[in-house]
Coordinates of C-alpha atoms in Angstrom, one line a residue:
X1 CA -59.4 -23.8 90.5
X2 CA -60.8 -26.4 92.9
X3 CA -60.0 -24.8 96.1
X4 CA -61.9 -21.8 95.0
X5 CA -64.9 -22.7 92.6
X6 CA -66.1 -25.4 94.8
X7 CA -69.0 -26.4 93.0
X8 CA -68.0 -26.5 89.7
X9 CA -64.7 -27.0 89.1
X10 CA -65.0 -29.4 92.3
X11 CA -67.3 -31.6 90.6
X12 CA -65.2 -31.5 87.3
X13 CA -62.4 -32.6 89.6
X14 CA -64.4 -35.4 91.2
X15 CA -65.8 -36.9 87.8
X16 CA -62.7 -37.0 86.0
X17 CA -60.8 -38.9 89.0
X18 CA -63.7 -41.5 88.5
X19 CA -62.9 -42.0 84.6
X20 CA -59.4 -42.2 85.6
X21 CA -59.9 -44.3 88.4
X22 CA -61.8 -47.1 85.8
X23 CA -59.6 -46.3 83.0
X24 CA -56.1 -48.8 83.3
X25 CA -53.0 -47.1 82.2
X26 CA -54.5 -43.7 82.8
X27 CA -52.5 -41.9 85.8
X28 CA -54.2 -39.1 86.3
X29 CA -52.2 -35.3 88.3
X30 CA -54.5 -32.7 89.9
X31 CA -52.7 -29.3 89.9
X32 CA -54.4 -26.1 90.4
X33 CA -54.5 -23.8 86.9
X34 CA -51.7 -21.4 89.0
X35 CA -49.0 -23.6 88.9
X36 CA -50.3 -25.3 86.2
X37 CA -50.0 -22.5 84.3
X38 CA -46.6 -21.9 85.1
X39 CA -45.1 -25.7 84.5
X40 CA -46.7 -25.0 81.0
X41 CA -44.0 -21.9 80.9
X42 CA -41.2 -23.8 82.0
X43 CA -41.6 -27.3 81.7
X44 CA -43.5 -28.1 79.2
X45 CA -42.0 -31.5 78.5
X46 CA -44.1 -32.5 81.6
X47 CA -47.5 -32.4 80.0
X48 CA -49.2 -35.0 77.7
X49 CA -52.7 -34.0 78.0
X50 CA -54.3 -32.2 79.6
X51 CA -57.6 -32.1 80.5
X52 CA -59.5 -29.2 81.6
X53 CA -62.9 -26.8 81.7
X54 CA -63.3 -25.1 78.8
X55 CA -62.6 -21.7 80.4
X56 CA -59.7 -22.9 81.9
X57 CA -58.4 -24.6 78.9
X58 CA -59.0 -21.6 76.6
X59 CA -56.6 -20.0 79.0
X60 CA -53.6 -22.5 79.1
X61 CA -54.0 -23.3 75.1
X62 CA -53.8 -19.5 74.5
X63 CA -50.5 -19.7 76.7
X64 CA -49.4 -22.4 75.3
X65 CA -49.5 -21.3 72.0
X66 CA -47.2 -18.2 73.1
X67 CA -44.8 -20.7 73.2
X68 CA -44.7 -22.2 69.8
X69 CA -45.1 -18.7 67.9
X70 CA -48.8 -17.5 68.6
X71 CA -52.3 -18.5 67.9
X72 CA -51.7 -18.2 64.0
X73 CA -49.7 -22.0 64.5
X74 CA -51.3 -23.5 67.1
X75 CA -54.0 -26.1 66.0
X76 CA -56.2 -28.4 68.5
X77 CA -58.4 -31.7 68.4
X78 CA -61.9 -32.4 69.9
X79 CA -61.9 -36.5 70.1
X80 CA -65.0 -38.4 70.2
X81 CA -65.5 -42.3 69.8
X82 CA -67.0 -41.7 66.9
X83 CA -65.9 -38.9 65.3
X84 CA -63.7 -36.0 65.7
X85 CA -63.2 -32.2 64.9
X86 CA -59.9 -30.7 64.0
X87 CA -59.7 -26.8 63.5
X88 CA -57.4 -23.9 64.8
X89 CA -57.0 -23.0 67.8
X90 CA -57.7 -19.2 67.2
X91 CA -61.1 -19.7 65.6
X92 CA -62.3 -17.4 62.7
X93 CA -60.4 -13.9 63.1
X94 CA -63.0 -11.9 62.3
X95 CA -61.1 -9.2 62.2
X96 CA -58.6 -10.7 59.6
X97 CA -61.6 -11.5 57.2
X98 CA -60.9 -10.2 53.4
X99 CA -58.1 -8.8 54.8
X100 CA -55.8 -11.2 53.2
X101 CA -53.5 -11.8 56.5
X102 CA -54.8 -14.5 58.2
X103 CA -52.3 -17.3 58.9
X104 CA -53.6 -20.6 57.6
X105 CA -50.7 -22.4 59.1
X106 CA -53.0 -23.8 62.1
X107 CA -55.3 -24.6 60.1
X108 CA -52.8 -27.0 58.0
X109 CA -51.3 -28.2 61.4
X110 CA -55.4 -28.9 62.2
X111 CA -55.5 -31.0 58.7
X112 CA -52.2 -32.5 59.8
X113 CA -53.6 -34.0 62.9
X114 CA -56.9 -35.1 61.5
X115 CA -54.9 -36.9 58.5
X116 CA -52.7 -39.0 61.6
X117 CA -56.0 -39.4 63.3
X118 CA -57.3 -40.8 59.8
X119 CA -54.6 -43.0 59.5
X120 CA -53.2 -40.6 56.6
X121 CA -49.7 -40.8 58.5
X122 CA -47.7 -40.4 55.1
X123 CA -49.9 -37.7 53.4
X124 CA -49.4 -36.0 57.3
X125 CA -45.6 -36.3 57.1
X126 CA -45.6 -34.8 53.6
X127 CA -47.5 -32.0 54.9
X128 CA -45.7 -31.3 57.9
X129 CA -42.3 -31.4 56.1
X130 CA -44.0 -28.6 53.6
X131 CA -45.1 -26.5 56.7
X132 CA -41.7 -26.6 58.1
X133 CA -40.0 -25.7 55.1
X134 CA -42.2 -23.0 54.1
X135 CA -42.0 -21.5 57.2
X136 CA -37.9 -22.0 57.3
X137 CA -38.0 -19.9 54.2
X138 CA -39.9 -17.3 55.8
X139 CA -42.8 -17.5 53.8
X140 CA -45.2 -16.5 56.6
X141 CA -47.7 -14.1 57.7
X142 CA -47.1 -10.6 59.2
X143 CA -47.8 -12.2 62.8
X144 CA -44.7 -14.2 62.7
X145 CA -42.6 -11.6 61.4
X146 CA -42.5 -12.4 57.6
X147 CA -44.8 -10.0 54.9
X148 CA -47.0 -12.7 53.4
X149 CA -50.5 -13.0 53.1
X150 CA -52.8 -16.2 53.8
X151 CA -53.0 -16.9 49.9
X152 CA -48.7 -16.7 49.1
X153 CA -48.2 -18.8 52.3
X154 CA -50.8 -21.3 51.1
X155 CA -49.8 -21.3 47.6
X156 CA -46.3 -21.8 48.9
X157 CA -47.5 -24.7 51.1
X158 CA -49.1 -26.3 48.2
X159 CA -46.6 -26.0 45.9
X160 CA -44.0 -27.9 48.7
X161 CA -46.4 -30.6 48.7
X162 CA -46.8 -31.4 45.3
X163 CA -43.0 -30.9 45.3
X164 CA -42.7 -28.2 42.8
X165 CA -41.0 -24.9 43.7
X166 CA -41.7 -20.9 43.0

């Protein structure tokens, strides 16, 4: 929202064109979060990364979960050089705690990515396939429509990785 929030988002603007202006193979499209926004509704094919405030990226990551089935699946990756931190992208759900219905299935897509990021690209495959198939079976969580709770799913995700079945 550079044409707005001058100062801020301005200078966010201006730094990042400098890292991609000494970065090769980096092209780098300014869009205002408006449209932006919207492409992520209907076209979004068009996006590799994107990079973002936070506040602005909270936004667009809560929309673009919407998209794949909701918060309870959508998992994001904070990249370092030296290190990085994989977790859901709805955070704790405090007000799921000892209720029993939070869906871990972010939080396995989170371990997915780290294990890819770790090199792990087998054990990540396996674990996929398992998330897929468990949630083909409709062993999921309230949220996306099945009556699971966070232990069956995970128990059921567990067993598809060791290959066993119920």
């Amino acid at each position: 929202k550079a044409n707005v929030l001058r100062l801020t988002d301005g200078l966010f603007l201006e730094e990042a064109g400098k890292v991609a202006a000494s970065s090769p193979g980096i092209t780098m499209e300014t869009a205002l979060v408006d449209s932006c926004a919207m492409r992520l509704i209907l076209q979004p094919e068009s996006f590799h990364v994107l990079v973002t405030t936070n506040m602005v990226g909270d936004i667009l990551s809560d929309e673009a979960a919407a998209r794949v089935g909701g918060l309870g699946v959508a998992a994001s990756a904070n990249l370092g050089l030296d290190g990085g931190l994989f977790e859901p992208v709805h955070g704790s759900a405090p007000d799921l705690a000892g209720v029993g219905q939070a869906n871990p299935v972010a939080s396995f897509f989170a371990i997915e990515m780290m294990l890819r990021w770790l090199g792990e690209e087998q054990t990540a495959r396996q674990l996929h396939r398992a998330i897929l198939t468990s949630l083909e079976e409709g062993c999921t969580t309230p949220d996306l429509g099945g009556k699971g709770g966070t232990v069956e799913v995970t128990d059921e995700v567990i067993r598809l990785m060791k290959g066993t079945s119920c």
